JSON list of C-alpha atoms in Angstrom, two decimals:
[
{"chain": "A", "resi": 459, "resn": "UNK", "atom": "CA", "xyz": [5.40, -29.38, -59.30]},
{"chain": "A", "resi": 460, "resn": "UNK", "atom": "CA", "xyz": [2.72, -31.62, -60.18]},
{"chain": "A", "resi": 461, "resn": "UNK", "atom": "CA", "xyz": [1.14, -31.61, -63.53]},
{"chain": "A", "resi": 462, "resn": "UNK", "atom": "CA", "xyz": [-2.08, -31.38, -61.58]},
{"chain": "A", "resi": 463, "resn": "UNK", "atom": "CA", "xyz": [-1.13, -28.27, -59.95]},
{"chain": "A", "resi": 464, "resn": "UNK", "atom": "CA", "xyz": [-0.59, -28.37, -55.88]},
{"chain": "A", "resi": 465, "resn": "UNK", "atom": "CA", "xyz": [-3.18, -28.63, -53.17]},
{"chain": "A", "resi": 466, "resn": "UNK", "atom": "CA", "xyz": [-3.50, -25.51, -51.02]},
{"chain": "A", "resi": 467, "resn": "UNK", "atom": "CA", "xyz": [-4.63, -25.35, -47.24]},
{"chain": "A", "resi": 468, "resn": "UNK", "atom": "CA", "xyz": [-5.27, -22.16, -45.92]},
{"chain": "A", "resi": 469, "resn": "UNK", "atom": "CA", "xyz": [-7.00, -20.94, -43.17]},
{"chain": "A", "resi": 470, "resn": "UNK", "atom": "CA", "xyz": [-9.13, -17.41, -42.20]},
{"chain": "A", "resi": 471, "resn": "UNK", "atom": "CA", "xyz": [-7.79, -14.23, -43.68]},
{"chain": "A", "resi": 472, "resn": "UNK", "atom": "CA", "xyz": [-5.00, -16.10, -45.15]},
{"chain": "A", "resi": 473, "resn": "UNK", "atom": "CA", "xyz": [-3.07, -15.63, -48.78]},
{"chain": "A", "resi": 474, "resn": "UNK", "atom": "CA", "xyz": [-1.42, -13.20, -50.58]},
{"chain": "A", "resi": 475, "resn": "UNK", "atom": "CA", "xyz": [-2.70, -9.81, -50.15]},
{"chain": "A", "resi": 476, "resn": "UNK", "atom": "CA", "xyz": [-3.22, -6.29, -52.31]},
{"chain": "A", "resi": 477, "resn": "UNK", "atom": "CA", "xyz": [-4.32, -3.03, -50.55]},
{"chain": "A", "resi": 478, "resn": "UNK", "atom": "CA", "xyz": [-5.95, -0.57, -52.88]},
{"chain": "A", "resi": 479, "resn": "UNK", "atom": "CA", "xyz": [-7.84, 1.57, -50.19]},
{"chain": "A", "resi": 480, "resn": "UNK", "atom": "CA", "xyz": [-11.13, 1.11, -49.89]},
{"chain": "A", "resi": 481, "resn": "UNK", "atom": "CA", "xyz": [-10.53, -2.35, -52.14]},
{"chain": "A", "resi": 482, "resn": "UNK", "atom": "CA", "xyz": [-8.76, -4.84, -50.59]},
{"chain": "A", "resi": 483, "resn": "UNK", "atom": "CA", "xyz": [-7.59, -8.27, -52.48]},
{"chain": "A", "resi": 484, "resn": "UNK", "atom": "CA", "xyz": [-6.37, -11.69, -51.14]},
{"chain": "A", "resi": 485, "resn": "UNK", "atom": "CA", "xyz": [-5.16, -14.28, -53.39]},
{"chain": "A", "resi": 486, "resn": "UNK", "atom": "CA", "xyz": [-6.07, -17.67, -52.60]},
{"chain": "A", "resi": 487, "resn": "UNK", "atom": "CA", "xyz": [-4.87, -19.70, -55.45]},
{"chain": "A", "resi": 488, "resn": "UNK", "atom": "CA", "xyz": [-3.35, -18.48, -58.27]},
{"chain": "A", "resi": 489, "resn": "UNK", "atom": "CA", "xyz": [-0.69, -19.71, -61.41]},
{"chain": "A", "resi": 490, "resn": "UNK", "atom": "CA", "xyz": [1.43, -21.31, -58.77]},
{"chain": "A", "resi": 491, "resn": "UNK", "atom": "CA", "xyz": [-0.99, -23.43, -57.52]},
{"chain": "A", "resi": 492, "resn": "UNK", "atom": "CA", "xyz": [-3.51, -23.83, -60.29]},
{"chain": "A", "resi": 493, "resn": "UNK", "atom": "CA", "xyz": [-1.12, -24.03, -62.96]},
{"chain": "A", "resi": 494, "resn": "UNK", "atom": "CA", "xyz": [-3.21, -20.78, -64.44]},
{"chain": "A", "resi": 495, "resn": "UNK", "atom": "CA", "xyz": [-6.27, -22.84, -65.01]},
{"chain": "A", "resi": 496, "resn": "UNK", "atom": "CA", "xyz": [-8.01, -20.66, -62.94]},
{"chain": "A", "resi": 497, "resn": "UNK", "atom": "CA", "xyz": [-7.72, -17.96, -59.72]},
{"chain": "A", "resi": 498, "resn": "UNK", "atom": "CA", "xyz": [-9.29, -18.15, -56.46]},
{"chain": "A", "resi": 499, "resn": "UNK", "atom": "CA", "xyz": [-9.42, -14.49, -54.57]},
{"chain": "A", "resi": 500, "resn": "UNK", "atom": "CA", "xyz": [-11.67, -12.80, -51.93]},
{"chain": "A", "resi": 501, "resn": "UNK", "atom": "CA", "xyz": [-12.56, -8.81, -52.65]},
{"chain": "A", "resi": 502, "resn": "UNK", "atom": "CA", "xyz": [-13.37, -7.03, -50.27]},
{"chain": "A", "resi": 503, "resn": "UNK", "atom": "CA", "xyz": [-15.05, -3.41, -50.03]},
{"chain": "A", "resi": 504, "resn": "UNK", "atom": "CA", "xyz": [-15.36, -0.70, -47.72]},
{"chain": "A", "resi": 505, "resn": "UNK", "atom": "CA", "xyz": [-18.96, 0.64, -46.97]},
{"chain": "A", "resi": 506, "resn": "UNK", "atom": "CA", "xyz": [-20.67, 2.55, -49.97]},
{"chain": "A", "resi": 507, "resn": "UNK", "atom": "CA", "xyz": [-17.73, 2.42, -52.12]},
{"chain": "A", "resi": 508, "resn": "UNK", "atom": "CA", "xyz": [-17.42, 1.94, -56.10]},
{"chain": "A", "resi": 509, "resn": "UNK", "atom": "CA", "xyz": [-15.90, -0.97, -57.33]},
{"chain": "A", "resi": 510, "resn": "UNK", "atom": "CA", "xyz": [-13.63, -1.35, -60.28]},
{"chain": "A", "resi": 511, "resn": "UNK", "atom": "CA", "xyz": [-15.91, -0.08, -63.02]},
{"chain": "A", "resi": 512, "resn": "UNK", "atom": "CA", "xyz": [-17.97, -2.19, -65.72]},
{"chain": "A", "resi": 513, "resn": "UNK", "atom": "CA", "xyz": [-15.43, -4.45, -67.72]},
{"chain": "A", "resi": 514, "resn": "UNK", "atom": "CA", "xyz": [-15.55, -7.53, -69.66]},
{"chain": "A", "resi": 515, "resn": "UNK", "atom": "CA", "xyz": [-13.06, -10.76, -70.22]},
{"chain": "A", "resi": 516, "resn": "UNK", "atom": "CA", "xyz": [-13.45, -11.90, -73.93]},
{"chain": "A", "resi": 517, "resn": "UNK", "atom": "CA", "xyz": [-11.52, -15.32, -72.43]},
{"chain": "A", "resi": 518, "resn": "UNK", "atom": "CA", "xyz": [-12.47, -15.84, -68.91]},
{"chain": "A", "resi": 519, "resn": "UNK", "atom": "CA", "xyz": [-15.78, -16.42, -67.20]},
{"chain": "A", "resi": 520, "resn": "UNK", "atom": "CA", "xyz": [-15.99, -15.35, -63.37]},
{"chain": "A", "resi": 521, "resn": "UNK", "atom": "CA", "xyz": [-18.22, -16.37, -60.66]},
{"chain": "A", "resi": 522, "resn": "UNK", "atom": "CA", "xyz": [-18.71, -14.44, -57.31]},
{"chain": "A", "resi": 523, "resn": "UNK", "atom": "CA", "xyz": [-20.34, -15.72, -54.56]},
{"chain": "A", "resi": 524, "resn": "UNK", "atom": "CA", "xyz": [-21.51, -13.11, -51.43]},
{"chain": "A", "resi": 525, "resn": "UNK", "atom": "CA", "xyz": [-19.39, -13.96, -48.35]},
{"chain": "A", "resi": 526, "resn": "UNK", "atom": "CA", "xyz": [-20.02, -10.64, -46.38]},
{"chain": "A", "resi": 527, "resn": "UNK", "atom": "CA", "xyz": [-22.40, -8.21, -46.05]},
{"chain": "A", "resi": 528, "resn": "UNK", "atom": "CA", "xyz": [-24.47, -7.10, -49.26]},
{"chain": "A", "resi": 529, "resn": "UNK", "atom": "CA", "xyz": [-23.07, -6.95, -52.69]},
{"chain": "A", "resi": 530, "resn": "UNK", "atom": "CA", "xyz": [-24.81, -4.56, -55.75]},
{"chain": "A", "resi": 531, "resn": "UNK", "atom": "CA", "xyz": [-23.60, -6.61, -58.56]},
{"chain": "A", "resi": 532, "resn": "UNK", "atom": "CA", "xyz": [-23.86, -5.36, -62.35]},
{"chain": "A", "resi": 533, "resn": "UNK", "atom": "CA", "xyz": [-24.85, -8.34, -65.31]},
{"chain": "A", "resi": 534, "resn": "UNK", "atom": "CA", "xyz": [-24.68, -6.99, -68.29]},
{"chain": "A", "resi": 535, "resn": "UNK", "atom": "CA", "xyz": [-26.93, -3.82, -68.08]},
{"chain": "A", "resi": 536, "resn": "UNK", "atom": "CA", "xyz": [-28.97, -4.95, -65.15]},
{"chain": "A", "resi": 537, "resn": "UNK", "atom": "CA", "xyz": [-27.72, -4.14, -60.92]},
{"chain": "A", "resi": 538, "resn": "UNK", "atom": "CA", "xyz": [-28.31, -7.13, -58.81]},
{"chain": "A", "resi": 539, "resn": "UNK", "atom": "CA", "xyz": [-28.73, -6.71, -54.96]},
{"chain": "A", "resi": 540, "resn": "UNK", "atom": "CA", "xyz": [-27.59, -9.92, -53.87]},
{"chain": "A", "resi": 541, "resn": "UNK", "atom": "CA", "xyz": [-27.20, -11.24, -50.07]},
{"chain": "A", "resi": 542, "resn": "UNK", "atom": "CA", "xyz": [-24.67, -12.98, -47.96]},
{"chain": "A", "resi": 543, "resn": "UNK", "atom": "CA", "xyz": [-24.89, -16.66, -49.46]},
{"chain": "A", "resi": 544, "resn": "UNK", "atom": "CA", "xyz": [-25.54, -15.60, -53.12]},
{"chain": "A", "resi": 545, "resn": "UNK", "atom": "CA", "xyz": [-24.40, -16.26, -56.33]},
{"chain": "A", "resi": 546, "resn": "UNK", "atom": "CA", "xyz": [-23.56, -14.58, -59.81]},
{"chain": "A", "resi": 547, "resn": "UNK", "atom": "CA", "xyz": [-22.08, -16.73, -62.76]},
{"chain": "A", "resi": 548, "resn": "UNK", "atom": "CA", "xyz": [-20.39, -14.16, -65.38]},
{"chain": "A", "resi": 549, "resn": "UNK", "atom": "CA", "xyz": [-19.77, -15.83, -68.95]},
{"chain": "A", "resi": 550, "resn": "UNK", "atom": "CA", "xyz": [-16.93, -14.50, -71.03]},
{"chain": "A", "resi": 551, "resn": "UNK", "atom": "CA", "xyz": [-17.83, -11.25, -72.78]},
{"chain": "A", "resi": 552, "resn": "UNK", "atom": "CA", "xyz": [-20.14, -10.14, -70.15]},
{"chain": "A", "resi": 553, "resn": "UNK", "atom": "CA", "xyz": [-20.37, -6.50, -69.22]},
{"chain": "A", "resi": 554, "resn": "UNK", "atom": "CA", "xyz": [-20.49, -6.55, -64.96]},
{"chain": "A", "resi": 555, "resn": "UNK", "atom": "CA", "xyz": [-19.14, -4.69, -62.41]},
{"chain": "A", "resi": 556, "resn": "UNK", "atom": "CA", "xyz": [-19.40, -4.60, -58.34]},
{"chain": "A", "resi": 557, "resn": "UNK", "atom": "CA", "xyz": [-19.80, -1.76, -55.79]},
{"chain": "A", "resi": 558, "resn": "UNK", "atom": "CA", "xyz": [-20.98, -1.58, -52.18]},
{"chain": "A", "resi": 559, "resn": "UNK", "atom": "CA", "xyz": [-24.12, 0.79, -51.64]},
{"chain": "A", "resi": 560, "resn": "UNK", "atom": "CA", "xyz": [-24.41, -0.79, -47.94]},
{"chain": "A", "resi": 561, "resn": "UNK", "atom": "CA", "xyz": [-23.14, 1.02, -44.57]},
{"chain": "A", "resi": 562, "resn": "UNK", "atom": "CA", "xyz": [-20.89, -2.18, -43.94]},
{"chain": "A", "resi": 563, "resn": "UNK", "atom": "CA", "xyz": [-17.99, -3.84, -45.61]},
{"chain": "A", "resi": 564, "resn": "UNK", "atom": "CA", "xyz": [-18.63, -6.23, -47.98]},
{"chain": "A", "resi": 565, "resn": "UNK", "atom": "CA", "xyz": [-16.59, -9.21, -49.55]},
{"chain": "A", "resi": 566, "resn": "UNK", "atom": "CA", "xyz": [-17.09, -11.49, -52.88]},
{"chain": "A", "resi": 567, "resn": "UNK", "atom": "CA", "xyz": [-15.27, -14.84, -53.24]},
{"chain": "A", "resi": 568, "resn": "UNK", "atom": "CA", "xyz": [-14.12, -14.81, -56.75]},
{"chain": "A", "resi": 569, "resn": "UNK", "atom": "CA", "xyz": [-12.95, -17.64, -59.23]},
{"chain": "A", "resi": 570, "resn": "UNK", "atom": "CA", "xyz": [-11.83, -16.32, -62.07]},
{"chain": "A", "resi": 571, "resn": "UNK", "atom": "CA", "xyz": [-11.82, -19.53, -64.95]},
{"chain": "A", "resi": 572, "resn": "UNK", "atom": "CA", "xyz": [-10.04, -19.70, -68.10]},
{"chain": "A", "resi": 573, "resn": "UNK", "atom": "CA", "xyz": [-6.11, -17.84, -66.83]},
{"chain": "A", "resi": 574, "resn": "UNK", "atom": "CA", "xyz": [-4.53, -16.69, -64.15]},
{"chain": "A", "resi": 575, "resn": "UNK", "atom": "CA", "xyz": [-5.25, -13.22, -62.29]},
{"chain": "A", "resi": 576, "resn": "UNK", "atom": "CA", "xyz": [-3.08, -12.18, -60.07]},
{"chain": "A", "resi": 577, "resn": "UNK", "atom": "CA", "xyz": [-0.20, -11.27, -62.10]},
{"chain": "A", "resi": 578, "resn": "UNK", "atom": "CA", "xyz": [-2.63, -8.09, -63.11]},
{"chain": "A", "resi": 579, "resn": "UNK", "atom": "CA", "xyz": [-2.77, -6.96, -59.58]},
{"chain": "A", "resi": 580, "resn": "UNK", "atom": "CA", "xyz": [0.74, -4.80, -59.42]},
{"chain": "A", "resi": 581, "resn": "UNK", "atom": "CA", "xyz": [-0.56, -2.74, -61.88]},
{"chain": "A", "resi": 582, "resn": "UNK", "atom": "CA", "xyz": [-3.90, -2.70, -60.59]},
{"chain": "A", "resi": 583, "resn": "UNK", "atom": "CA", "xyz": [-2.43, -1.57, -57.20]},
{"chain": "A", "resi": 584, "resn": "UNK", "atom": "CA", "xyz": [-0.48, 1.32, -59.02]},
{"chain": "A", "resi": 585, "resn": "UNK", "atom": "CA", "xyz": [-3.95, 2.13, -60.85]},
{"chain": "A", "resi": 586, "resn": "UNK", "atom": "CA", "xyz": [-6.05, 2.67, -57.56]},
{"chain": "A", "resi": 587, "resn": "UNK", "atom": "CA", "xyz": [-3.24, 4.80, -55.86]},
{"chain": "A", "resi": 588, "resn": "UNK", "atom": "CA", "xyz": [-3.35, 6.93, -58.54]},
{"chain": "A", "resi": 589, "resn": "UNK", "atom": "CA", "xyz": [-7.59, 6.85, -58.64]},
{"chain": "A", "resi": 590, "resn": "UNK", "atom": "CA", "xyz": [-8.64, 5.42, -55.26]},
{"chain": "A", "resi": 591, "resn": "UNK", "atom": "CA", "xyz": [-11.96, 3.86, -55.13]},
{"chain": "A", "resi": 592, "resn": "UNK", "atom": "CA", "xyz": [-14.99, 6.20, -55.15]},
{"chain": "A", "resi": 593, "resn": "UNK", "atom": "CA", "xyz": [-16.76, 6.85, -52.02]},
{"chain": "A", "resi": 594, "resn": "UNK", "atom": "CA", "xyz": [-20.89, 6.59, -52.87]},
{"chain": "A", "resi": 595, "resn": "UNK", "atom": "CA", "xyz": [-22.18, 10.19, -51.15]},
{"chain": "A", "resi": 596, "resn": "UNK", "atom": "CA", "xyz": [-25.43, 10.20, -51.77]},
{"chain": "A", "resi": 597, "resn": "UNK", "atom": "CA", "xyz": [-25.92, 13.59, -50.43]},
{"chain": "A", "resi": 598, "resn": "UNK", "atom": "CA", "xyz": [-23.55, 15.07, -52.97]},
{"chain": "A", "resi": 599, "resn": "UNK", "atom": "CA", "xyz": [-24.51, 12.97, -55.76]},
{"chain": "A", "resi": 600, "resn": "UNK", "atom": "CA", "xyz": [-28.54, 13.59, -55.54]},
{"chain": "A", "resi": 601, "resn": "UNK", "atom": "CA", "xyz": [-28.53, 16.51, -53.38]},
{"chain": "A", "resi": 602, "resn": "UNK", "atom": "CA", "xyz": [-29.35, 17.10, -49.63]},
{"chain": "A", "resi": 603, "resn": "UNK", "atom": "CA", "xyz": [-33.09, 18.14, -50.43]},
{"chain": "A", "resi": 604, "resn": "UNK", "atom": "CA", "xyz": [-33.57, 14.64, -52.60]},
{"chain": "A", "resi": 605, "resn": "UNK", "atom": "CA", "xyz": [-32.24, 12.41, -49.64]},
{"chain": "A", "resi": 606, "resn": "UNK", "atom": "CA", "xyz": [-34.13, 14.13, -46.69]},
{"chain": "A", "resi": 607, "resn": "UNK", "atom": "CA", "xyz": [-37.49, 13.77, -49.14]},
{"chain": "A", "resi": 608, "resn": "UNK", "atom": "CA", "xyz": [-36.82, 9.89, -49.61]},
{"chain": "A", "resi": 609, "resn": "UNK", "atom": "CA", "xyz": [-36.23, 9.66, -46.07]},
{"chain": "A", "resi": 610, "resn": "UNK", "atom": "CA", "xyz": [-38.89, 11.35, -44.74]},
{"chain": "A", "resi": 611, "resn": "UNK", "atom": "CA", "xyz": [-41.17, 9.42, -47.32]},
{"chain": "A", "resi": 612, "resn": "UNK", "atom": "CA", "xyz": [-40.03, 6.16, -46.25]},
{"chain": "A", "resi": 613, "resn": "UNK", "atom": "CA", "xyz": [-40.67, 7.84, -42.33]},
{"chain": "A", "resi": 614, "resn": "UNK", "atom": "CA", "xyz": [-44.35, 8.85, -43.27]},
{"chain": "A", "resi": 615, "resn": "UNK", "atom": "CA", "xyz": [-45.00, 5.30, -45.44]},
{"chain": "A", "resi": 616, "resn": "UNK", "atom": "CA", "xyz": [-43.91, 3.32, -42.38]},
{"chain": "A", "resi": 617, "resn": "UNK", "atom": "CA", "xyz": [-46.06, 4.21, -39.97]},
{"chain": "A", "resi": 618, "resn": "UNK", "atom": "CA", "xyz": [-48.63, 3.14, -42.85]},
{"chain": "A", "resi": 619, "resn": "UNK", "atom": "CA", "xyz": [-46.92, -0.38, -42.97]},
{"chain": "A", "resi": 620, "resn": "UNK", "atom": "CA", "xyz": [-46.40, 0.24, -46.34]},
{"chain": "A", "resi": 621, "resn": "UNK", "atom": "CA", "xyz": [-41.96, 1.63, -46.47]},
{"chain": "A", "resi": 622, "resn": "UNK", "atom": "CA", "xyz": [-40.61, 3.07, -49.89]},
{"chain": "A", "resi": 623, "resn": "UNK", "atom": "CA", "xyz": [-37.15, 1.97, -48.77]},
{"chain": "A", "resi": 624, "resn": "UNK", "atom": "CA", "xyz": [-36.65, -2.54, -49.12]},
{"chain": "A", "resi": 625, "resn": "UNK", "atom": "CA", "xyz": [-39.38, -4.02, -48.39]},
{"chain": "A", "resi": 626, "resn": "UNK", "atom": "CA", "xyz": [-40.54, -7.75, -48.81]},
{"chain": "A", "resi": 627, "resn": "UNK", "atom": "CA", "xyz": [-43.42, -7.36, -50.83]},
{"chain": "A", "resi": 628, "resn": "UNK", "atom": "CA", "xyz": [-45.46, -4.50, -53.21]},
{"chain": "A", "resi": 629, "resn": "UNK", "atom": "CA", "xyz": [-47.41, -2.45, -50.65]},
{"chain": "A", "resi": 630, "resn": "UNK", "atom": "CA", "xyz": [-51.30, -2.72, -50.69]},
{"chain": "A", "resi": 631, "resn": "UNK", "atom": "CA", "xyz": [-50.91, -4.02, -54.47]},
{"chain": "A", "resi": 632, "resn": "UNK", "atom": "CA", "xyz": [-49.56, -0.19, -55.32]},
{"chain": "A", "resi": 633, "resn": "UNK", "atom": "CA", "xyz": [-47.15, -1.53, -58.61]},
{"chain": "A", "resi": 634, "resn": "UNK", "atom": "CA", "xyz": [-45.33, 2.15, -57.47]},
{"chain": "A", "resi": 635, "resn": "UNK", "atom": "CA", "xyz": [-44.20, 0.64, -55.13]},
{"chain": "A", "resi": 636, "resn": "UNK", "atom": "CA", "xyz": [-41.84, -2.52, -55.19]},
{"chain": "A", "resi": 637, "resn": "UNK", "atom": "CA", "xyz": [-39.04, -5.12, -54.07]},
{"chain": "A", "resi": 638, "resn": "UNK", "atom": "CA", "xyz": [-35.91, -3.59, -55.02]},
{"chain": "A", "resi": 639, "resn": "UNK", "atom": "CA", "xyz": [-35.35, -6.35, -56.68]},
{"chain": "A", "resi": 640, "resn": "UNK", "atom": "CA", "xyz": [-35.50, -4.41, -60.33]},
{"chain": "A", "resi": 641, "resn": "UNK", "atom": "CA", "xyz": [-34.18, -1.10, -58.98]},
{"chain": "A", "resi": 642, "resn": "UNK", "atom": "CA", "xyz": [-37.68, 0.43, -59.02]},
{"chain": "A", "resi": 643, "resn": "UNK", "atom": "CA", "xyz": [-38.42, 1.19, -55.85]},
{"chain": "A", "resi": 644, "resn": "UNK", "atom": "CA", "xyz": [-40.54, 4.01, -55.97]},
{"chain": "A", "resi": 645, "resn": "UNK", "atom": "CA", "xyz": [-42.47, 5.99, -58.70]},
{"chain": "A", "resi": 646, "resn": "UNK", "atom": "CA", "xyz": [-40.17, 8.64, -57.93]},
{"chain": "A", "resi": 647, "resn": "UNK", "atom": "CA", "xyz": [-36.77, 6.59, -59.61]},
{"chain": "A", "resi": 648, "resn": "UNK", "atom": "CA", "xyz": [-36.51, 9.28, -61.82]},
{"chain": "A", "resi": 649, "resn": "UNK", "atom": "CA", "xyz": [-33.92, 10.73, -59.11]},
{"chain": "A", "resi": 650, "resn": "UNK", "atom": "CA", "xyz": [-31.68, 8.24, -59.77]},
{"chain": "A", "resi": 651, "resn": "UNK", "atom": "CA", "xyz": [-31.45, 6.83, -55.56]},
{"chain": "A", "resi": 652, "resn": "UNK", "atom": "CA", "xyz": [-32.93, 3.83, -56.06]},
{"chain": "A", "resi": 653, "resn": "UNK", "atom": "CA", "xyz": [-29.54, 2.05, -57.24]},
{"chain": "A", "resi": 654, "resn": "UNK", "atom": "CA", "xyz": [-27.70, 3.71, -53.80]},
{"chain": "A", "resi": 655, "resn": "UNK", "atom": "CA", "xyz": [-30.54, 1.73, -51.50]}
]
């Protein structure tokens, strides 16, 4: 092998793959090919499913970058809704963490810089089928009286142009109201939903 590593070609839904549920994993480029410089690997994640739990790498930074679907993506101590066609950068020593709180699957592109990664993932595989991803039930987590208020909230608010559930733009200039984009979407975050939105 090259001192440079080897080039790699691959096409759709191709690599070496890990099933861990509701997580799935597909390595792209790993020590073989990168000489364990770095690791190249897609996640992906069924709908409203927990992801692996906050962690840090003391000697690898990570970068993610949205390929499918929606992505809730934890920095340090701040969630990050972040879109098909985004990007997160995730320096060593960084607390973060990723879960899907959509109603579709969702998949990262990962590069994981500094070592390789993939020779973790037989014993990461043994982990989750001993404690398989958590499914996000908002009804049992917040109770079936707390969703069916937020929803019929959102219901009433609509009809007033003015939604508690995403919305571009503060309604009417009412600062209780927001862009999920800080997790306060309502006055009301004191139930704890506005993370599972």
């Amino acid at each position: 092998m090259p001192s440079e590593g080897q080039s790699v070609v691959l096409g759709p839904h191709q690599g070496r793959r890990y099933d861990m549920g509701a997580i799935q994993a597909v390595f792209k480029a790993d020590r073989p090919e990168t000489l364990g410089r770095f690791s190249i690997s897609e996640w992906w994640l069924d709908a409203r499913h927990e992801g692996p739990g906050a962690h840090k790498h003391d000697d690898n930074d990570e970068i993610f970058y949205v390929i499918e679907g929606t992505a809730s993506i934890l920095v340090g101590d701040t969630w990050h809704q972040m879109a098909k066609g985004s990007l997160c950068v995730i320096p060593r020593g960084t607390m973060h963490d990723f879960r899907n709180e959509s109603a579709s699957r969702m998949g990262l592109l990962n590069v994981y810089v500094g070592g390789p990664f993939e020779e973790m993932m037989p014993m990461i595989v043994d982990w989750y089928r001993d404690n398989p991803a958590k499914r996000i039930d908002w009804a049992s987590a917040f109770g079936v009286a707390a969703l069916r208020l937020l929803t019929d909230l959102d219901d009433g608010l609509r009809r007033y142009a003015c939604p508690v559930l995403p919305h571009p733009r503060p309604c009417g200039g009412d600062p209780a109201i927001r862009r999920p984009s800080d997790e306060r979407l309502f006055s009301a975050q004191g139930l704890g939903l506005a993370r599972f939105l």
